[in-house]
Amino acid sequence: MQQKLTSAFNDRFRQQPALIVRAPGRVNLIGEHTDYNDGFVFPMAIDRAAWIALRPRSDAKVIATSLDFGETKEFDLASLKAAFDAPKQDGWLEYLKGVAWALQDAGFQLKGWEGVVAGDVPIGAGLSSSAALEVVTARAFAAVSNLEWKPGPMALLGQRAENKWVGVNCGIMDQLISAAGVEGCALLIDCRSLETTPAPLPKGTVVVVLDTATRRGLVDSAYNERRAQCEAAARHFGVKALRDVSSAQLAARAPELDQTTLKRARHVVSENERTLAAAEAMKRGDAPAVGRLMNESHESLRYDFEVTNDGLNVMVECAQSARGCYGARMTGAGFGGCAVALVAEDHADAFVQQVSAAYAKAAKLAAHAYVCHAAAGARIVS
Ligand code: GLA
């Protein structure tokens, strides 16, 4: 990627880039749909990322060429505030604009730049290509504008761009892991305090991402509906968020809730408990226990939270029954995209082949499976 960016930059500007920055996508091992309930998540940054090669400009313009979309677009930093209420029709550029808007709105003075943007996080696969683009943009602005890079606050501004500018009501997980990822580790994140605790994978295991080749459809409305249901459940319990409800409390008052609200709350409450248990198991290096918790997470997402689709269910079944698999589940928002499996390292290649073949047969779709290594969060590459 670095080479691809450098040579594209050279072609365009007849010069080496002044800076190259990179921010990774992520895969979430466990803790799904818990972030916006102030709960716990356990993602790792992956070795696929969004990249920008750039040079500063002396004016307030940002001019960017997307290698993935094959187009050059620009905006003026001075006109973002006024454009806040206008429709957002500039595709990938809106992520750059949104981040610039959020940084300015937080009081930062930004400088313009020009350059090339590219990424190898598959779009719409549930591996956070948008968060990677937001965070790499923040990293770029921080570098050219001489802002101190603080992963937590920058992740919050990336999330603000997504919530307020792009209009997707996501939680903090994706931006935070992209900003704060630690090489070789997954991060247990407390989404209330934003405290992150790195944890290496159990010895002799690898994480395999399994792309179902199905893509989420109307995910935003279904996502927002789940959020609203969780918030309604929290209100019923008189707490700030479902993070504050235990399994015992939920069971005791279950009859007060309608069936759907109960199912949604049961997922979130149990998923928080599973995520903390997985962090403990990870500390002990107990791969079978982490795997079991991942399997239980999928069941809960399938039957209680109802955010899986056939592709995800079939893929997870194929993975769980393959040799060397400790556990598997859907990852990300759901409704399509990717599953994730924890696999014995010495079985990884055979696992990838076996699951791809089984999925092709069962789902009549070509899976894309790959072993992922835990990468570092956003950084200046050169
Ligand atoms: C999407 C959102 C995250 C999180 C997950 C579900 O990836 O962007 O904030 O809510 O879905 O866990």
mmCIF file of C-alpha atoms and ligand atoms in Angstrom:
data_model
loop_
_atom_site.group_PDB
_atom_site.id
_atom_site.type_symbol
_atom_site.label_atom_id
_atom_site.label_comp_id
_atom_site.label_asym_id
_atom_site.label_seq_id
_atom_site.Cartn_x
_atom_site.Cartn_y
_atom_site.Cartn_z
ATOM 1 C CA MET A 1 0.000 0.000 0.000
ATOM 2 C CA GLN A 2 2.741 2.428 0.954
ATOM 3 C CA GLN A 3 4.373 1.959 -2.411
ATOM 4 C CA LYS A 4 1.093 2.288 -4.272
ATOM 5 C CA LEU A 5 0.395 5.578 -2.497
ATOM 6 C CA THR A 6 3.880 6.938 -2.987
ATOM 7 C CA SER A 7 3.896 6.242 -6.692
ATOM 8 C CA ALA A 8 0.378 7.658 -7.172
ATOM 9 C CA PHE A 9 1.471 10.769 -5.277
ATOM 10 C CA ASN A 10 4.588 11.018 -7.421
ATOM 11 C CA ASP A 11 2.563 10.722 -10.607
ATOM 12 C CA ARG A 12 0.268 13.489 -9.517
ATOM 13 C CA PHE A 13 2.622 15.964 -7.870
ATOM 14 C CA ARG A 14 6.054 15.032 -9.311
ATOM 15 C CA GLN A 15 7.372 14.958 -5.786
ATOM 16 C CA GLN A 16 7.655 12.645 -2.781
ATOM 17 C CA PRO A 17 4.808 12.977 -0.235
ATOM 18 C CA ALA A 18 5.670 15.057 2.814
ATOM 19 C CA LEU A 19 3.766 12.632 5.017
ATOM 20 C CA ILE A 20 2.129 9.224 4.856
ATOM 21 C CA VAL A 21 -0.435 8.333 7.511
ATOM 22 C CA ARG A 22 -2.368 5.162 8.104
ATOM 23 C CA ALA A 23 -5.285 4.032 10.302
ATOM 24 C CA PRO A 24 -6.487 0.414 10.509
ATOM 25 C CA GLY A 25 -9.867 -1.283 10.202
ATOM 26 C CA ARG A 26 -10.882 -3.639 12.969
ATOM 27 C CA VAL A 27 -12.411 -6.967 13.785
ATOM 28 C CA ASN A 28 -14.358 -7.306 17.012
ATOM 29 C CA LEU A 29 -13.678 -10.542 18.889
ATOM 30 C CA ILE A 30 -16.612 -10.178 21.288
ATOM 31 C CA GLY A 31 -18.829 -7.439 22.754
ATOM 32 C CA GLU A 32 -21.288 -6.640 19.957
ATOM 33 C CA HIS A 33 -23.885 -3.888 20.129
ATOM 34 C CA THR A 34 -22.625 -3.088 23.615
ATOM 35 C CA ASP A 35 -20.659 0.107 22.881
ATOM 36 C CA TYR A 36 -23.698 2.379 22.657
ATOM 37 C CA ASN A 37 -24.945 0.804 25.888
ATOM 38 C CA ASP A 38 -21.840 2.116 27.713
ATOM 39 C CA GLY A 39 -20.628 -1.498 27.864
ATOM 40 C CA PHE A 40 -17.543 -3.528 26.991
ATOM 41 C CA VAL A 41 -16.058 -4.454 23.614
ATOM 42 C CA PHE A 42 -12.999 -6.493 22.670
ATOM 43 C CA PRO A 43 -11.797 -5.565 19.177
ATOM 44 C CA MET A 44 -8.395 -5.697 17.538
ATOM 45 C CA ALA A 45 -7.052 -3.441 14.810
ATOM 46 C CA ILE A 46 -6.245 -5.447 11.679
ATOM 47 C CA ASP A 47 -3.506 -5.337 9.103
ATOM 48 C CA ARG A 48 -5.792 -3.604 6.606
ATOM 49 C CA ALA A 49 -6.055 0.141 6.700
ATOM 50 C CA ALA A 50 -6.934 3.483 5.164
ATOM 51 C CA TRP A 51 -3.933 5.529 4.027
ATOM 52 C CA ILE A 52 -3.254 9.127 3.021
ATOM 53 C CA ALA A 53 -0.102 10.462 1.370
ATOM 54 C CA LEU A 54 -0.052 14.231 1.423
ATOM 55 C CA ARG A 55 1.720 17.548 1.407
ATOM 56 C CA PRO A 56 0.570 20.676 3.229
ATOM 57 C CA ARG A 57 -1.001 23.596 1.345
ATOM 58 C CA SER A 58 -0.629 27.205 2.280
ATOM 59 C CA ASP A 59 -4.354 27.901 1.940
ATOM 60 C CA ALA A 60 -7.484 26.386 3.488
ATOM 61 C CA LYS A 61 -8.182 23.881 0.722
ATOM 62 C CA VAL A 62 -8.184 20.106 0.934
ATOM 63 C CA ILE A 63 -7.736 18.397 -2.429
ATOM 64 C CA ALA A 64 -7.813 14.615 -2.359
ATOM 65 C CA THR A 65 -7.612 11.907 -5.004
ATOM 66 C CA SER A 66 -9.215 8.603 -4.057
ATOM 67 C CA LEU A 67 -7.369 5.742 -5.732
ATOM 68 C CA ASP A 68 -10.242 3.413 -4.914
ATOM 69 C CA PHE A 69 -12.901 5.601 -6.509
ATOM 70 C CA GLY A 70 -10.651 7.034 -9.224
ATOM 71 C CA GLU A 71 -11.644 10.661 -8.657
ATOM 72 C CA THR A 72 -10.294 13.915 -7.281
ATOM 73 C CA LYS A 73 -12.459 16.096 -5.068
ATOM 74 C CA GLU A 74 -11.891 19.142 -2.923
ATOM 75 C CA PHE A 75 -13.379 21.344 -0.242
ATOM 76 C CA ASP A 76 -12.602 24.549 1.553
ATOM 77 C CA LEU A 77 -12.033 24.435 5.305
ATOM 78 C CA ALA A 78 -13.601 27.887 5.630
ATOM 79 C CA SER A 79 -16.972 26.798 4.274
ATOM 80 C CA LEU A 80 -17.699 23.667 6.292
ATOM 81 C CA LYS A 81 -19.637 25.270 9.109
ATOM 82 C CA ALA A 82 -22.083 26.826 6.665
ATOM 83 C CA ALA A 83 -22.475 23.491 4.840
ATOM 84 C CA PHE A 84 -23.469 21.574 7.963
ATOM 85 C CA ASP A 85 -27.185 21.472 7.162
ATOM 86 C CA ALA A 86 -26.793 20.873 3.422
ATOM 87 C CA PRO A 87 -27.255 17.339 2.009
ATOM 88 C CA LYS A 88 -24.070 15.256 2.118
ATOM 89 C CA GLN A 89 -23.661 14.159 -1.471
ATOM 90 C CA ASP A 90 -19.921 13.911 -1.898
ATOM 91 C CA GLY A 91 -19.527 10.180 -1.143
ATOM 92 C CA TRP A 92 -16.140 9.283 0.370
ATOM 93 C CA LEU A 93 -15.205 12.971 0.649
ATOM 94 C CA GLU A 94 -17.938 13.493 3.259
ATOM 95 C CA TYR A 95 -15.868 11.497 5.752
ATOM 96 C CA LEU A 96 -12.961 13.890 5.262
ATOM 97 C CA LYS A 97 -15.227 16.911 5.479
ATOM 98 C CA GLY A 98 -17.007 15.537 8.546
ATOM 99 C CA VAL A 99 -13.754 15.022 10.414
ATOM 100 C CA ALA A 100 -12.529 18.504 9.465
ATOM 101 C CA TRP A 101 -15.841 19.945 10.643
ATOM 102 C CA ALA A 102 -15.663 18.037 13.961
ATOM 103 C CA LEU A 103 -12.060 19.150 14.576
ATOM 104 C CA GLN A 104 -12.911 22.781 13.815
ATOM 105 C CA ASP A 105 -16.031 22.597 15.945
ATOM 106 C CA ALA A 106 -13.832 21.380 18.825
ATOM 107 C CA GLY A 107 -11.761 24.547 18.411
ATOM 108 C CA PHE A 108 -8.778 23.263 16.421
ATOM 109 C CA GLN A 109 -7.221 25.504 13.752
ATOM 110 C CA LEU A 110 -6.730 23.374 10.649
ATOM 111 C CA LYS A 111 -4.370 23.761 7.704
ATOM 112 C CA GLY A 112 -5.146 22.628 4.162
ATOM 113 C CA TRP A 113 -3.411 19.753 2.368
ATOM 114 C CA GLU A 114 -3.487 17.811 -0.872
ATOM 115 C CA GLY A 115 -2.777 14.204 -1.544
ATOM 116 C CA VAL A 116 -3.974 10.705 -2.352
ATOM 117 C CA VAL A 117 -6.254 8.464 -0.306
ATOM 118 C CA ALA A 118 -6.521 4.682 -0.562
ATOM 119 C CA GLY A 119 -7.460 1.701 1.553
ATOM 120 C CA ASP A 120 -7.596 -2.071 1.641
ATOM 121 C CA VAL A 121 -10.329 -2.471 4.242
ATOM 122 C CA PRO A 122 -13.200 -3.989 2.248
ATOM 123 C CA ILE A 123 -16.101 -1.515 2.131
ATOM 124 C CA GLY A 124 -19.372 -2.555 3.783
ATOM 125 C CA ALA A 125 -17.927 -5.803 5.137
ATOM 126 C CA GLY A 126 -18.231 -4.843 8.799
ATOM 127 C CA LEU A 127 -14.499 -4.227 9.219
ATOM 128 C CA SER A 128 -14.890 -0.472 9.778
ATOM 129 C CA SER A 129 -13.635 1.007 6.560
ATOM 130 C CA SER A 130 -15.417 4.272 7.407
ATOM 131 C CA ALA A 131 -13.897 4.552 10.880
ATOM 132 C CA ALA A 132 -10.469 3.874 9.349
ATOM 133 C CA LEU A 133 -11.054 6.708 6.857
ATOM 134 C CA GLU A 134 -12.220 9.062 9.601
ATOM 135 C CA VAL A 135 -9.306 8.287 11.871
ATOM 136 C CA VAL A 136 -6.689 8.498 9.117
ATOM 137 C CA THR A 137 -8.157 11.869 8.167
ATOM 138 C CA ALA A 138 -7.892 13.052 11.770
ATOM 139 C CA ARG A 139 -4.306 11.765 11.833
ATOM 140 C CA ALA A 140 -3.547 13.698 8.638
ATOM 141 C CA PHE A 141 -5.029 16.948 9.933
ATOM 142 C CA ALA A 142 -3.280 16.529 13.280
ATOM 143 C CA ALA A 143 0.045 16.092 11.481
ATOM 144 C CA VAL A 144 -0.255 19.038 9.064
ATOM 145 C CA SER A 145 -1.851 21.352 11.623
ATOM 146 C CA ASN A 146 0.562 20.485 14.451
ATOM 147 C CA LEU A 147 -2.094 19.164 16.808
ATOM 148 C CA GLU A 148 -1.190 16.807 19.604
ATOM 149 C CA TRP A 149 -2.331 13.252 18.775
ATOM 150 C CA LYS A 150 -4.451 11.868 21.609
ATOM 151 C CA PRO A 151 -6.177 8.647 20.460
ATOM 152 C CA GLY A 152 -9.211 8.868 22.796
ATOM 153 C CA PRO A 153 -10.302 12.453 22.068
ATOM 154 C CA MET A 154 -9.507 12.053 18.355
ATOM 155 C CA ALA A 155 -11.621 8.884 18.202
ATOM 156 C CA LEU A 156 -14.511 10.779 19.810
ATOM 157 C CA LEU A 157 -14.241 13.464 17.122
ATOM 158 C CA GLY A 158 -14.230 10.767 14.426
ATOM 159 C CA GLN A 159 -17.389 9.331 15.957
ATOM 160 C CA ARG A 160 -18.896 12.829 16.077
ATOM 161 C CA ALA A 161 -18.188 13.228 12.353
ATOM 162 C CA GLU A 162 -19.963 9.951 11.665
ATOM 163 C CA ASN A 163 -22.927 10.759 13.956
ATOM 164 C CA LYS A 164 -23.492 14.398 13.066
ATOM 165 C CA TRP A 165 -22.018 14.897 9.605
ATOM 166 C CA VAL A 166 -22.445 11.532 7.883
ATOM 167 C CA GLY A 167 -25.593 10.848 9.929
ATOM 168 C CA VAL A 168 -24.883 7.315 11.157
ATOM 169 C CA ASN A 169 -25.553 6.852 14.842
ATOM 170 C CA CYS A 170 -22.630 4.505 15.625
ATOM 171 C CA GLY A 171 -20.940 3.940 18.987
ATOM 172 C CA ILE A 172 -17.286 4.576 19.850
ATOM 173 C CA MET A 173 -15.756 1.125 19.274
ATOM 174 C CA ASP A 174 -14.604 1.424 15.662
ATOM 175 C CA GLN A 175 -12.929 4.816 15.862
ATOM 176 C CA LEU A 176 -11.330 4.069 19.213
ATOM 177 C CA ILE A 177 -9.724 0.787 18.178
ATOM 178 C CA SER A 178 -8.559 2.369 14.922
ATOM 179 C CA ALA A 179 -6.945 5.226 16.875
ATOM 180 C CA ALA A 180 -5.651 3.286 19.876
ATOM 181 C CA GLY A 181 -4.934 -0.266 18.617
ATOM 182 C CA VAL A 182 -1.827 -2.023 19.957
ATOM 183 C CA GLU A 183 0.251 -4.306 17.766
ATOM 184 C CA GLY A 184 -0.127 -7.977 18.677
ATOM 185 C CA CYS A 185 -3.057 -7.308 21.040
ATOM 186 C CA ALA A 186 -6.815 -7.068 21.192
ATOM 187 C CA LEU A 187 -8.102 -4.234 23.409
ATOM 188 C CA LEU A 188 -10.705 -4.604 26.101
ATOM 189 C CA ILE A 189 -12.490 -1.246 25.961
ATOM 190 C CA ASP A 190 -14.761 0.138 28.627
ATOM 191 C CA CYS A 191 -17.032 2.276 26.464
ATOM 192 C CA ARG A 192 -18.086 4.398 29.449
ATOM 193 C CA SER A 193 -14.658 5.442 30.709
ATOM 194 C CA LEU A 194 -12.925 4.795 27.349
ATOM 195 C CA GLU A 195 -10.225 2.938 29.277
ATOM 196 C CA THR A 196 -8.417 0.442 27.042
ATOM 197 C CA THR A 197 -6.599 -2.675 28.279
ATOM 198 C CA PRO A 198 -4.412 -4.536 25.763
ATOM 199 C CA ALA A 199 -4.514 -8.338 25.815
ATOM 200 C CA PRO A 200 -2.414 -10.644 23.640
ATOM 201 C CA LEU A 201 -4.241 -13.536 21.944
ATOM 202 C CA PRO A 202 -3.830 -16.919 23.651
ATOM 203 C CA LYS A 203 -0.541 -18.551 22.594
ATOM 204 C CA GLY A 204 -0.826 -20.669 19.475
ATOM 205 C CA THR A 205 -4.055 -19.063 18.226
ATOM 206 C CA VAL A 206 -4.859 -16.781 15.317
ATOM 207 C CA VAL A 207 -7.877 -14.721 14.357
ATOM 208 C CA VAL A 208 -9.487 -15.544 11.022
ATOM 209 C CA VAL A 209 -11.870 -13.134 9.311
ATOM 210 C CA LEU A 210 -14.538 -14.860 7.234
ATOM 211 C CA ASP A 211 -16.260 -12.622 4.713
ATOM 212 C CA THR A 212 -19.676 -14.033 3.803
ATOM 213 C CA ALA A 213 -19.825 -12.016 0.559
ATOM 214 C CA THR A 214 -23.252 -10.840 1.718
ATOM 215 C CA ARG A 215 -23.573 -7.129 2.347
ATOM 216 C CA ARG A 216 -25.802 -5.387 4.804
ATOM 217 C CA GLY A 217 -28.896 -3.814 3.327
ATOM 218 C CA LEU A 218 -30.896 -1.346 5.361
ATOM 219 C CA VAL A 219 -28.475 -1.544 8.212
ATOM 220 C CA ASP A 220 -28.784 2.030 9.430
ATOM 221 C CA SER A 221 -32.474 1.888 10.184
ATOM 222 C CA ALA A 222 -32.209 -1.547 11.837
ATOM 223 C CA TYR A 223 -29.185 -0.332 13.832
ATOM 224 C CA ASN A 224 -31.001 2.775 15.031
ATOM 225 C CA GLU A 225 -34.026 0.687 15.927
ATOM 226 C CA ARG A 226 -31.864 -1.613 18.101
ATOM 227 C CA ARG A 227 -30.341 1.417 19.784
ATOM 228 C CA ALA A 228 -33.777 2.854 20.547
ATOM 229 C CA GLN A 229 -34.947 -0.474 21.987
ATOM 230 C CA CYS A 230 -31.890 -0.635 24.260
ATOM 231 C CA GLU A 231 -32.453 2.934 25.411
ATOM 232 C CA ALA A 232 -36.087 2.157 26.167
ATOM 233 C CA ALA A 233 -35.011 -0.837 28.256
ATOM 234 C CA ALA A 234 -32.499 1.288 30.181
ATOM 235 C CA ARG A 235 -35.213 3.872 30.889
ATOM 236 C CA HIS A 236 -37.467 1.135 32.202
ATOM 237 C CA PHE A 237 -34.775 0.192 34.722
ATOM 238 C CA GLY A 238 -34.177 3.847 35.590
ATOM 239 C CA VAL A 239 -30.475 3.620 34.664
ATOM 240 C CA LYS A 240 -28.262 5.604 32.315
ATOM 241 C CA ALA A 241 -27.530 2.614 30.083
ATOM 242 C CA LEU A 242 -27.965 -1.160 29.977
ATOM 243 C CA ARG A 243 -24.377 -1.405 31.228
ATOM 244 C CA ASP A 244 -25.870 -0.748 34.660
ATOM 245 C CA VAL A 245 -28.218 -3.757 34.631
ATOM 246 C CA SER A 246 -27.033 -7.230 35.755
ATOM 247 C CA SER A 247 -28.390 -10.567 34.546
ATOM 248 C CA ALA A 248 -29.978 -11.134 37.943
ATOM 249 C CA GLN A 249 -31.761 -7.755 37.877
ATOM 250 C CA LEU A 250 -32.961 -8.393 34.351
ATOM 251 C CA ALA A 251 -34.281 -11.854 35.219
ATOM 252 C CA ALA A 252 -36.078 -10.527 38.297
ATOM 253 C CA ARG A 253 -37.973 -7.901 36.306
ATOM 254 C CA ALA A 254 -38.315 -9.772 33.023
ATOM 255 C CA PRO A 255 -42.122 -10.053 33.236
ATOM 256 C CA GLU A 256 -42.402 -6.237 33.164
ATOM 257 C CA LEU A 257 -40.867 -6.039 29.685
ATOM 258 C CA ASP A 258 -42.423 -6.836 26.339
ATOM 259 C CA GLN A 259 -40.855 -9.787 24.506
ATOM 260 C CA THR A 260 -38.775 -7.752 22.050
ATOM 261 C CA THR A 261 -37.383 -5.354 24.644
ATOM 262 C CA LEU A 262 -36.550 -8.292 26.905
ATOM 263 C CA LYS A 263 -34.663 -10.080 24.126
ATOM 264 C CA ARG A 264 -32.670 -6.977 23.190
ATOM 265 C CA ALA A 265 -31.794 -6.253 26.811
ATOM 266 C CA ARG A 266 -30.899 -9.899 27.471
ATOM 267 C CA HIS A 267 -28.404 -9.809 24.629
ATOM 268 C CA VAL A 268 -26.698 -6.633 25.818
ATOM 269 C CA VAL A 269 -26.572 -7.617 29.489
ATOM 270 C CA SER A 270 -25.257 -11.122 28.785
ATOM 271 C CA GLU A 271 -22.846 -9.869 26.106
ATOM 272 C CA ASN A 272 -21.250 -7.473 28.584
ATOM 273 C CA GLU A 273 -20.763 -10.365 31.001
ATOM 274 C CA ARG A 274 -19.336 -12.576 28.237
ATOM 275 C CA THR A 275 -16.938 -9.855 27.145
ATOM 276 C CA LEU A 276 -15.530 -9.430 30.649
ATOM 277 C CA ALA A 277 -15.300 -13.222 30.998
ATOM 278 C CA ALA A 278 -13.485 -13.396 27.654
ATOM 279 C CA ALA A 279 -10.982 -10.801 28.862
ATOM 280 C CA GLU A 280 -10.298 -12.944 31.943
ATOM 281 C CA ALA A 281 -9.977 -16.083 29.820
ATOM 282 C CA MET A 282 -7.630 -14.251 27.484
ATOM 283 C CA LYS A 283 -5.445 -13.304 30.457
ATOM 284 C CA ARG A 284 -5.232 -16.986 31.416
ATOM 285 C CA GLY A 285 -4.463 -17.880 27.789
ATOM 286 C CA ASP A 286 -7.579 -20.067 27.836
ATOM 287 C CA ALA A 287 -8.478 -20.313 24.142
ATOM 288 C CA PRO A 288 -11.276 -22.899 24.579
ATOM 289 C CA ALA A 289 -13.059 -20.587 27.048
ATOM 290 C CA VAL A 290 -12.722 -17.560 24.731
ATOM 291 C CA GLY A 291 -14.071 -19.703 21.889
ATOM 292 C CA ARG A 292 -17.084 -20.898 23.889
ATOM 293 C CA LEU A 293 -17.959 -17.315 24.767
ATOM 294 C CA MET A 294 -17.719 -16.332 21.091
ATOM 295 C CA ASN A 295 -20.108 -19.149 20.162
ATOM 296 C CA GLU A 296 -22.559 -18.030 22.847
ATOM 297 C CA SER A 297 -22.286 -14.457 21.602
ATOM 298 C CA HIS A 298 -23.367 -15.550 18.132
ATOM 299 C CA GLU A 299 -26.392 -17.401 19.507
ATOM 300 C CA SER A 300 -27.409 -14.321 21.436
ATOM 301 C CA LEU A 301 -26.968 -12.054 18.399
ATOM 302 C CA ARG A 302 -28.916 -14.492 16.284
ATOM 303 C CA TYR A 303 -31.904 -15.207 18.506
ATOM 304 C CA ASP A 304 -32.111 -12.310 20.967
ATOM 305 C CA PHE A 305 -30.665 -9.312 19.145
ATOM 306 C CA GLU A 306 -31.669 -10.621 15.710
ATOM 307 C CA VAL A 307 -28.923 -9.001 13.658
ATOM 308 C CA THR A 308 -27.523 -11.995 11.766
ATOM 309 C CA ASN A 309 -28.476 -13.140 8.276
ATOM 310 C CA ASP A 310 -28.334 -16.546 6.556
ATOM 311 C CA GLY A 311 -24.821 -15.942 5.268
ATOM 312 C CA LEU A 312 -23.509 -15.208 8.752
ATOM 313 C CA ASN A 313 -25.321 -18.142 10.340
ATOM 314 C CA VAL A 314 -24.098 -20.575 7.694
ATOM 315 C CA MET A 315 -20.550 -19.240 7.869
ATOM 316 C CA VAL A 316 -20.448 -19.494 11.651
ATOM 317 C CA GLU A 317 -21.741 -23.067 11.523
ATOM 318 C CA CYS A 318 -19.122 -23.990 8.903
ATOM 319 C CA ALA A 319 -16.389 -22.434 11.050
ATOM 320 C CA GLN A 320 -17.526 -23.959 14.328
ATOM 321 C CA SER A 321 -17.516 -27.454 12.878
ATOM 322 C CA ALA A 322 -14.073 -27.138 11.256
ATOM 323 C CA ARG A 323 -10.986 -28.652 12.902
ATOM 324 C CA GLY A 324 -8.909 -26.345 15.035
ATOM 325 C CA CYS A 325 -11.714 -23.834 15.640
ATOM 326 C CA TYR A 326 -12.140 -22.676 19.249
ATOM 327 C CA GLY A 327 -15.145 -20.504 18.468
ATOM 328 C CA ALA A 328 -16.781 -18.273 15.852
ATOM 329 C CA ARG A 329 -19.353 -15.522 15.644
ATOM 330 C CA MET A 330 -20.571 -12.677 13.492
ATOM 331 C CA THR A 331 -18.618 -9.444 13.922
ATOM 332 C CA GLY A 332 -19.590 -5.778 13.529
ATOM 333 C CA ALA A 333 -23.104 -4.433 13.143
ATOM 334 C CA GLY A 334 -24.433 -7.601 11.471
ATOM 335 C CA PHE A 335 -27.013 -8.194 8.720
ATOM 336 C CA GLY A 336 -24.163 -9.371 6.457
ATOM 337 C CA GLY A 337 -20.442 -8.830 6.208
ATOM 338 C CA CYS A 338 -17.959 -10.854 8.196
ATOM 339 C CA ALA A 339 -17.689 -13.507 10.849
ATOM 340 C CA VAL A 340 -14.625 -13.998 13.028
ATOM 341 C CA ALA A 341 -13.090 -17.216 14.345
ATOM 342 C CA LEU A 342 -10.421 -18.029 16.909
ATOM 343 C CA VAL A 343 -8.368 -20.867 15.460
ATOM 344 C CA ALA A 344 -5.362 -22.987 16.454
ATOM 345 C CA GLU A 345 -2.405 -21.551 14.576
ATOM 346 C CA ASP A 346 -1.209 -24.896 13.252
ATOM 347 C CA HIS A 347 -4.657 -25.531 11.724
ATOM 348 C CA ALA A 348 -5.114 -22.054 10.252
ATOM 349 C CA ASP A 349 -4.366 -22.834 6.592
ATOM 350 C CA ALA A 350 -6.451 -26.000 6.554
ATOM 351 C CA PHE A 351 -9.221 -24.140 8.402
ATOM 352 C CA VAL A 352 -9.340 -21.372 5.802
ATOM 353 C CA GLN A 353 -9.612 -23.909 2.997
ATOM 354 C CA GLN A 354 -12.121 -26.149 4.706
ATOM 355 C CA VAL A 355 -14.445 -23.328 5.739
ATOM 356 C CA SER A 356 -14.274 -21.622 2.335
ATOM 357 C CA ALA A 357 -15.194 -24.895 0.617
ATOM 358 C CA ALA A 358 -17.979 -25.727 3.082
ATOM 359 C CA TYR A 359 -19.440 -22.218 2.795
ATOM 360 C CA ALA A 360 -19.307 -22.238 -1.003
ATOM 361 C CA LYS A 361 -21.245 -25.485 -0.989
ATOM 362 C CA ALA A 362 -23.819 -24.472 1.621
ATOM 363 C CA ALA A 363 -24.374 -20.817 0.685
ATOM 364 C CA LYS A 364 -23.484 -20.921 -3.027
ATOM 365 C CA LEU A 365 -21.282 -17.901 -2.466
ATOM 366 C CA ALA A 366 -17.526 -17.445 -2.603
ATOM 367 C CA ALA A 367 -16.224 -16.722 0.873
ATOM 368 C CA HIS A 368 -13.129 -14.717 1.419
ATOM 369 C CA ALA A 369 -11.191 -15.904 4.472
ATOM 370 C CA TYR A 370 -7.945 -14.585 5.833
ATOM 371 C CA VAL A 371 -5.772 -14.770 8.901
ATOM 372 C CA CYS A 372 -5.497 -11.350 10.558
ATOM 373 C CA HIS A 373 -2.663 -9.972 12.612
ATOM 374 C CA ALA A 374 -3.323 -7.408 15.312
ATOM 375 C CA ALA A 375 -1.982 -4.079 14.076
ATOM 376 C CA ALA A 376 -1.107 -0.809 15.782
ATOM 377 C CA GLY A 377 -3.554 2.107 15.745
ATOM 378 C CA ALA A 378 -3.322 5.256 13.612
ATOM 379 C CA ARG A 379 0.202 6.457 12.970
ATOM 380 C CA ILE A 380 2.519 8.455 10.778
ATOM 381 C CA VAL A 381 4.251 5.911 8.565
ATOM 382 C CA SER A 382 6.807 8.292 7.101
HETATM 383 C C1 GLA B 1 -20.988 -0.843 14.172
HETATM 384 C C2 GLA B 1 -20.873 0.454 14.948
HETATM 385 C C3 GLA B 1 -20.179 0.229 16.292
HETATM 386 C C4 GLA B 1 -20.858 -0.921 17.059
HETATM 387 C C5 GLA B 1 -21.032 -2.145 16.170
HETATM 388 C C6 GLA B 1 -21.826 -3.230 16.832
HETATM 389 O O1 GLA B 1 -19.707 -1.311 13.831
HETATM 390 O O2 GLA B 1 -20.133 1.398 14.210
HETATM 391 O O3 GLA B 1 -20.179 1.410 17.039
HETATM 392 O O4 GLA B 1 -22.066 -0.507 17.611
HETATM 393 O O5 GLA B 1 -21.659 -1.817 14.950
HETATM 394 O O6 GLA B 1 -21.143 -3.755 17.924
#
